[in-house]
Every structure is written in C-alpha cells, then in structure tokens.
Tab-separated table of C-alpha atoms and ligand atoms in Angstrom:
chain	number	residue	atom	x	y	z
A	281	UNK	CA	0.000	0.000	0.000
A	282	UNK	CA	1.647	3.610	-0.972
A	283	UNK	CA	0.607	6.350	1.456
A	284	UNK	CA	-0.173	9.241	-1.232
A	285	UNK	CA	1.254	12.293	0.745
A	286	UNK	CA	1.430	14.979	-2.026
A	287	UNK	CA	-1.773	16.963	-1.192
A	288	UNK	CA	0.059	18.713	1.985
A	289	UNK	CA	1.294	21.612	-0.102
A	290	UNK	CA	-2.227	22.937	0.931
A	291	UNK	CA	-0.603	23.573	4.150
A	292	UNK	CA	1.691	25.916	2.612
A	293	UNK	CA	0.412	27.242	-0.547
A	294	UNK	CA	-2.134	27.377	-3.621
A	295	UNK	CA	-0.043	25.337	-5.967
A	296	UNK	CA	1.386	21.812	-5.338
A	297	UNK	CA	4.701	23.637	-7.647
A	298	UNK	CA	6.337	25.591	-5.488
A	299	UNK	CA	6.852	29.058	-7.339
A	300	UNK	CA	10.475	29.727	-9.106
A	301	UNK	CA	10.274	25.390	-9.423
A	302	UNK	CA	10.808	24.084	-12.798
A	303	UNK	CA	9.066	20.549	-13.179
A	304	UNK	CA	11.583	17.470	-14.315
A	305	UNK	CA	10.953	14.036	-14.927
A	306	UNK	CA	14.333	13.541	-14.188
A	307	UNK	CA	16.065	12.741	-11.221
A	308	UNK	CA	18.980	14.927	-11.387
A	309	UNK	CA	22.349	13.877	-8.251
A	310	UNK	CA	23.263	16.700	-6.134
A	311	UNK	CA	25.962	15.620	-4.102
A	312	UNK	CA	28.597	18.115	-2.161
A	313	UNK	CA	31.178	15.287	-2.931
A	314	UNK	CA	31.250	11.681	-4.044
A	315	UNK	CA	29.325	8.953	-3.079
A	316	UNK	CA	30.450	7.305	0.184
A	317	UNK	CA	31.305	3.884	0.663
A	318	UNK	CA	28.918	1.377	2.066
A	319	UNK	CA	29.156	-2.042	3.992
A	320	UNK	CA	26.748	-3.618	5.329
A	321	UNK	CA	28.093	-5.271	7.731
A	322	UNK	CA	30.077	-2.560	9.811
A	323	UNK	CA	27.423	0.438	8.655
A	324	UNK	CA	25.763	1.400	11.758
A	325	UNK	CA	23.608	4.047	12.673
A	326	UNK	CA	23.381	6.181	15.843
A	327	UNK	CA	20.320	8.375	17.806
A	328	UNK	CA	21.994	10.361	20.245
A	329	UNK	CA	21.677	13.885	21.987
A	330	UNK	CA	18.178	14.649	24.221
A	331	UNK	CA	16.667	11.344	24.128
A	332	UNK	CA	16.150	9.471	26.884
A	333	UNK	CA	17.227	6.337	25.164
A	334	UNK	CA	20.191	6.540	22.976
A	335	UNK	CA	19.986	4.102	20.106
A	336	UNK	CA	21.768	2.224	17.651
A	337	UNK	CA	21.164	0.138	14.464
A	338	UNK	CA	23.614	-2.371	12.081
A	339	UNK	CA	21.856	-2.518	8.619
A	340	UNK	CA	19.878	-5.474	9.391
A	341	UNK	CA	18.020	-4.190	12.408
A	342	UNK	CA	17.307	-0.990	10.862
A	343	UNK	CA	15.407	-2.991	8.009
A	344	UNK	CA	13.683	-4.429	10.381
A	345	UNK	CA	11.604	-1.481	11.758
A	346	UNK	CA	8.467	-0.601	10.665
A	347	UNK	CA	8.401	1.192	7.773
A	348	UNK	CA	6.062	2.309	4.468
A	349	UNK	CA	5.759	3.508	1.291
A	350	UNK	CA	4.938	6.925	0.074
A	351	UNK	CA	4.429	9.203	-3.083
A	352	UNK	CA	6.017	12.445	-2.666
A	353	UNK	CA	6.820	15.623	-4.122
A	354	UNK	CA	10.675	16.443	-4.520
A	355	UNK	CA	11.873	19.999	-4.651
A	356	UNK	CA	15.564	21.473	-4.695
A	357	UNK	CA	16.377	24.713	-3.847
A	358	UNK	CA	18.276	25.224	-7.466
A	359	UNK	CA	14.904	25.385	-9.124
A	360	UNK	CA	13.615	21.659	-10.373
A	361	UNK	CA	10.954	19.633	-8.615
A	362	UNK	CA	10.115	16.094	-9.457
A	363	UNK	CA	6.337	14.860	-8.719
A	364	UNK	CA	5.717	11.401	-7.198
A	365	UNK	CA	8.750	9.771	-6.261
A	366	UNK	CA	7.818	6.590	-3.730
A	367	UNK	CA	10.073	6.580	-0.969
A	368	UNK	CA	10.251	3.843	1.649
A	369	UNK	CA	11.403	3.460	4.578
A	370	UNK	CA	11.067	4.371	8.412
A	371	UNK	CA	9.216	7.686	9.503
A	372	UNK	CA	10.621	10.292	11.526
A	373	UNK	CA	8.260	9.435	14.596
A	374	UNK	CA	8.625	5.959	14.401
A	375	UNK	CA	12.478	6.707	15.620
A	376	UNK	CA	11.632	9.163	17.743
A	377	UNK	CA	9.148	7.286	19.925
A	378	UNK	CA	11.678	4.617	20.429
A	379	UNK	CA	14.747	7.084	21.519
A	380	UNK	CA	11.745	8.696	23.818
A	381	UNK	CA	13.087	12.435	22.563
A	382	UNK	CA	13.574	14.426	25.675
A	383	UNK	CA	11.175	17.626	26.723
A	384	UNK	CA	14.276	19.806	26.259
A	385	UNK	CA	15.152	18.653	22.564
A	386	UNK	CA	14.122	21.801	20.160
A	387	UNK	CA	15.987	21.126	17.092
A	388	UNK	CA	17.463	17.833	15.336
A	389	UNK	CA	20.697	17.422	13.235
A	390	UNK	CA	21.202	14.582	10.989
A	391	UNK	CA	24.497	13.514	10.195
A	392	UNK	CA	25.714	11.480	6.375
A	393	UNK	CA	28.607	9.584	5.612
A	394	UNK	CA	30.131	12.042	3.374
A	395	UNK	CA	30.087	14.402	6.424
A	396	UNK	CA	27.318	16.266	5.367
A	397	UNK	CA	24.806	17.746	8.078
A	398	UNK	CA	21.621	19.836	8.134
A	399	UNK	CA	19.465	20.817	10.656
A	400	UNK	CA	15.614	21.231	11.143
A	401	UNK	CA	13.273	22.287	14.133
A	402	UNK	CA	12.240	19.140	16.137
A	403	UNK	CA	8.653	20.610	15.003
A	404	UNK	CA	9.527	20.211	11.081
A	405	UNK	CA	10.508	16.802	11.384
A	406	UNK	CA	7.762	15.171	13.777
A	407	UNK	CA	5.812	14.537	10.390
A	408	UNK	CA	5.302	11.089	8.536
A	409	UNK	CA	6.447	12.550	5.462
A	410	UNK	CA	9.712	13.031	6.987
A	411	UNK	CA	11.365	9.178	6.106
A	412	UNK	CA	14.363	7.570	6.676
A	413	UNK	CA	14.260	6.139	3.121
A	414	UNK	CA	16.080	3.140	1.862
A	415	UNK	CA	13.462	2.440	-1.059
A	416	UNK	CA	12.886	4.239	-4.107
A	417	UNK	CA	10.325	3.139	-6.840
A	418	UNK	CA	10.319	-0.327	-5.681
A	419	UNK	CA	14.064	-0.877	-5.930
A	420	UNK	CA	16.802	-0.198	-3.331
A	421	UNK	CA	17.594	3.491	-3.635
A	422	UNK	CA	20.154	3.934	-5.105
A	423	UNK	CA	23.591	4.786	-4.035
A	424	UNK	CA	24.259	8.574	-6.451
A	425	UNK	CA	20.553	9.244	-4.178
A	426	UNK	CA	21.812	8.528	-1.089
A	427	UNK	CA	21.322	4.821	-0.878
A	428	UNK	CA	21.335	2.490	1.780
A	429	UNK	CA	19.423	5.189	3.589
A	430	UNK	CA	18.645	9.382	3.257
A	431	UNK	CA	16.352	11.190	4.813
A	432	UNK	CA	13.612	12.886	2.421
A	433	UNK	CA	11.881	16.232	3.505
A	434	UNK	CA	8.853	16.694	1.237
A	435	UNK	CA	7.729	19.762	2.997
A	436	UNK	CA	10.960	21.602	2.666
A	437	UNK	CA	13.831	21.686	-0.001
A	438	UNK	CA	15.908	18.611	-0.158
A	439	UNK	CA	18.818	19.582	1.188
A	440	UNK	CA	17.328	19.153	4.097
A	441	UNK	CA	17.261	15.661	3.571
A	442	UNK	CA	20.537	13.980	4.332
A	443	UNK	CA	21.643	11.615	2.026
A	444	UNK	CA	23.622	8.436	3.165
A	445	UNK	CA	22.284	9.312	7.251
A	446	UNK	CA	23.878	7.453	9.528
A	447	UNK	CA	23.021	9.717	12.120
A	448	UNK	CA	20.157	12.051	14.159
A	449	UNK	CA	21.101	13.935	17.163
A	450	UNK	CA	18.875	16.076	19.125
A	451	UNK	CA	19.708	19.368	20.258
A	452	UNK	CA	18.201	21.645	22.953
A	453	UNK	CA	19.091	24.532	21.143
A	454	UNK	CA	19.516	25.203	17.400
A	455	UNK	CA	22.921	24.290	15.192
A	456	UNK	CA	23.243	25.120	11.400
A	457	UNK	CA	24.417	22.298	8.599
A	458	UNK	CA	26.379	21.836	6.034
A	459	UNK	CA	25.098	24.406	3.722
A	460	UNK	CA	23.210	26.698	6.316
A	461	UNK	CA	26.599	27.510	7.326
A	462	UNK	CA	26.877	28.577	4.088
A	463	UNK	CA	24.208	30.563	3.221
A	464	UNK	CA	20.780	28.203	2.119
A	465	UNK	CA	18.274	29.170	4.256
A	466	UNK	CA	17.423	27.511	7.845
A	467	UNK	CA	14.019	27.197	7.430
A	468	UNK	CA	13.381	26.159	4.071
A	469	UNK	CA	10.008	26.537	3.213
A	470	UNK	CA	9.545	25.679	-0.682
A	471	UNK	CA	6.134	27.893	-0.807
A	472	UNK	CA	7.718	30.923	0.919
A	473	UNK	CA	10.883	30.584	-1.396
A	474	UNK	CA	12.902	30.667	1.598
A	475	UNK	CA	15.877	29.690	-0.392
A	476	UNK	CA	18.586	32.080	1.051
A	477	UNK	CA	19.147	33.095	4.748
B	765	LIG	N1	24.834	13.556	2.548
B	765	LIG	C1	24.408	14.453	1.650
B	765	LIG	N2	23.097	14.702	1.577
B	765	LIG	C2	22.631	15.593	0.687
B	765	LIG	C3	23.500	16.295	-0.167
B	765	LIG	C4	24.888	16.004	-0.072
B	765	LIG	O1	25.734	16.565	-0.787
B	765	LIG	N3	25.302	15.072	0.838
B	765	LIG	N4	22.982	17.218	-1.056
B	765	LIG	C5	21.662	17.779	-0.726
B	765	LIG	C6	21.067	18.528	-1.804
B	765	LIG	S1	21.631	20.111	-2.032
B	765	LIG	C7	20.000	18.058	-2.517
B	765	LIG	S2	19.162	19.007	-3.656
B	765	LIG	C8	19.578	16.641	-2.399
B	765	LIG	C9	19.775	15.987	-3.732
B	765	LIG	O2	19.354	14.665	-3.725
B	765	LIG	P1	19.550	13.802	-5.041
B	765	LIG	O3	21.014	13.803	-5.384
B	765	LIG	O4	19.005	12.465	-4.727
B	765	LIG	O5	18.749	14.496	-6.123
B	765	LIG	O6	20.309	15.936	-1.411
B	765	LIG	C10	20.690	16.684	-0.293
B	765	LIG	N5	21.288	15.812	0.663
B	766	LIG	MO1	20.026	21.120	-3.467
C-alpha cells in the first residue's frame, strides 16, 4: 500500500509547484562530494543527543523497523521539482518514539557519511512525510541518491534531507548544517521561497 502524501502543499500554498520550481521528470544527483562507501556489515547508525534512550542500528536491524511507502513531491532549492517519487522506509516518529526524545530537545541534526549535516526544528521533522528512506520506486535506492538510507523532507527543499544518514542527534538549542553555514536558508520553506538566509 503507498501512502499518497502529495496533497500537503495545501498547508503551505495554492499550488502543489512551489513558485520559481521548474518541473523534471528527471532525477537529477546533487551531491557536495562523491558517493560514500557502504558495507553492510560494519554500517551502523546512531540516535543520540536529548533522548532518553540513545539508540543504535547495524543494517539489518534498521530494516527491520516498521516502515512504508509513500508518493512524494521532490523539490531542490536550485529550481527543479520532481512529482511522485515513492520513498520507503522508516518515519521520523517511528524513531523518535523509540529514543523517547527528551522535553528539552528543540531542534534535530542529521548527520551522512560524506560528512554532510543539516538541521531542522524538532517541530519540522515530527511529520510522517519526513522518512528515513532506503526504497525508491520499488528498488533499493540507489547509491548517487543517497542509498542504503537518506532522509527525504517533502515539505521543505531537499537539502534538508541527508543523504547516506547514519546519524540524528537532538539538540536543545539550534545548530546550522552543512550548507546553512553557508548561506541556504534555515528554514526552508519551498512555498515561501525561503531559499537564502
Ligand atoms: N549527505 C548528503 N546529503 C545531501 C546532499 C549532499 O551533498 N550530501 N545534497 C543535498 C542537496 S543540495 C539536494 S538538492 C539533495 C539531492 O538529492 P539527489 O542527489 O538524490 O537528487 O540531497 C541533499 N542531501
Ligand atoms: Mo540542493
């Protein structure tokens, strides 16, 4: 069963495009560097921070959790958008529940294997939408998009997704990623063009 999740640009604005978006059927790589390694048998990955449960996965138990599949919107900040991709994997929830996030924890970073980072409000990512996706189209996603595992933000550009995640701290007060160090906007909305801080 795919969990159709592309009607919740009505939450943010008239059209399901985001304006200044281009739409592609293509699914262009944007990657800061190459594409990491991956073995599964020493990958691991880690929930640490304001939880009161730290946690951690090998490859195996991960694909064990709970997950499902949805149809989502995709939109980078350099302009394109590509309509109903199906992602699945684990949702954001579903991880925090089990790490019981503490009270304090405001803000989450997420961490990739080619040392990427970015950073959302706790409030942006306690969504559904927000997976921890290791399935794309019905094969294993693959590795140029982040494959065994990324993190897909429907609701917000994609570089707020990290791509090969291997790990999700929480934070009682904000940080800034990769590239909100570096100018992309913190909060990211795709409606509001918040493209640039
Ligand atoms: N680990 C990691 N995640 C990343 C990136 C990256 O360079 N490294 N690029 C980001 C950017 S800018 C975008 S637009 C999307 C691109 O995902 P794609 O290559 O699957 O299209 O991944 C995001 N996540
Ligand atoms: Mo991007």
């Amino acid at each position: 069963m795919v969990r159709d999740v592309t009607e919740l640009y009505h939450e943010f604005g008239d059209d399901r495009l985001p304006p200044g978006q281009r739409k592609t059927e293509k699914f262009p790589v944007l990657s800061k560097s190459g594409t990491p390694e991956f073995d599964p048998e020493t990958w691991e990955f880690s929930v640490t921070g304001a939880v009161g449960k730290e946690l951690s996965f090998s490859w195996d138990e991960f694909r064990d959790l709970p997950c499902e599949t949805q149809r989502q919107d995709f939109h980078c900040v350099t302009g394109w958008s590509k309509f109903d991709c199906e992602f699945s994997g684990v949702t954001f929830p579903e991880l925090a529940e089990r790490a019981a996030v503490a009270d304090g924890a405001v803000h989450v970073m997420f961490y990739g294997m080619d040392d990427y980072t970015t950073d959302l409000p706790l409030e942006q990512c306690m969504r559904d939408e927000v997976l921890f996706a290791w399935g794309h189209d019905g094969d294993d996603l693959p590795r140029e998009h982040g494959g065994p595992l990324r993190v897909v933000t429907p609701h917000r550009y994609a570089y707020k997704g990290s791509k090969w995640v291997n790990g999700v701290e929480f934070l009682t007060d904000p940080e800034r990623g990769y590239w909100e160090k570096r100018g992309y906007s913190d909060s990211a909305d795709p409606w509001n063009e918040e493209r640039y801080s």
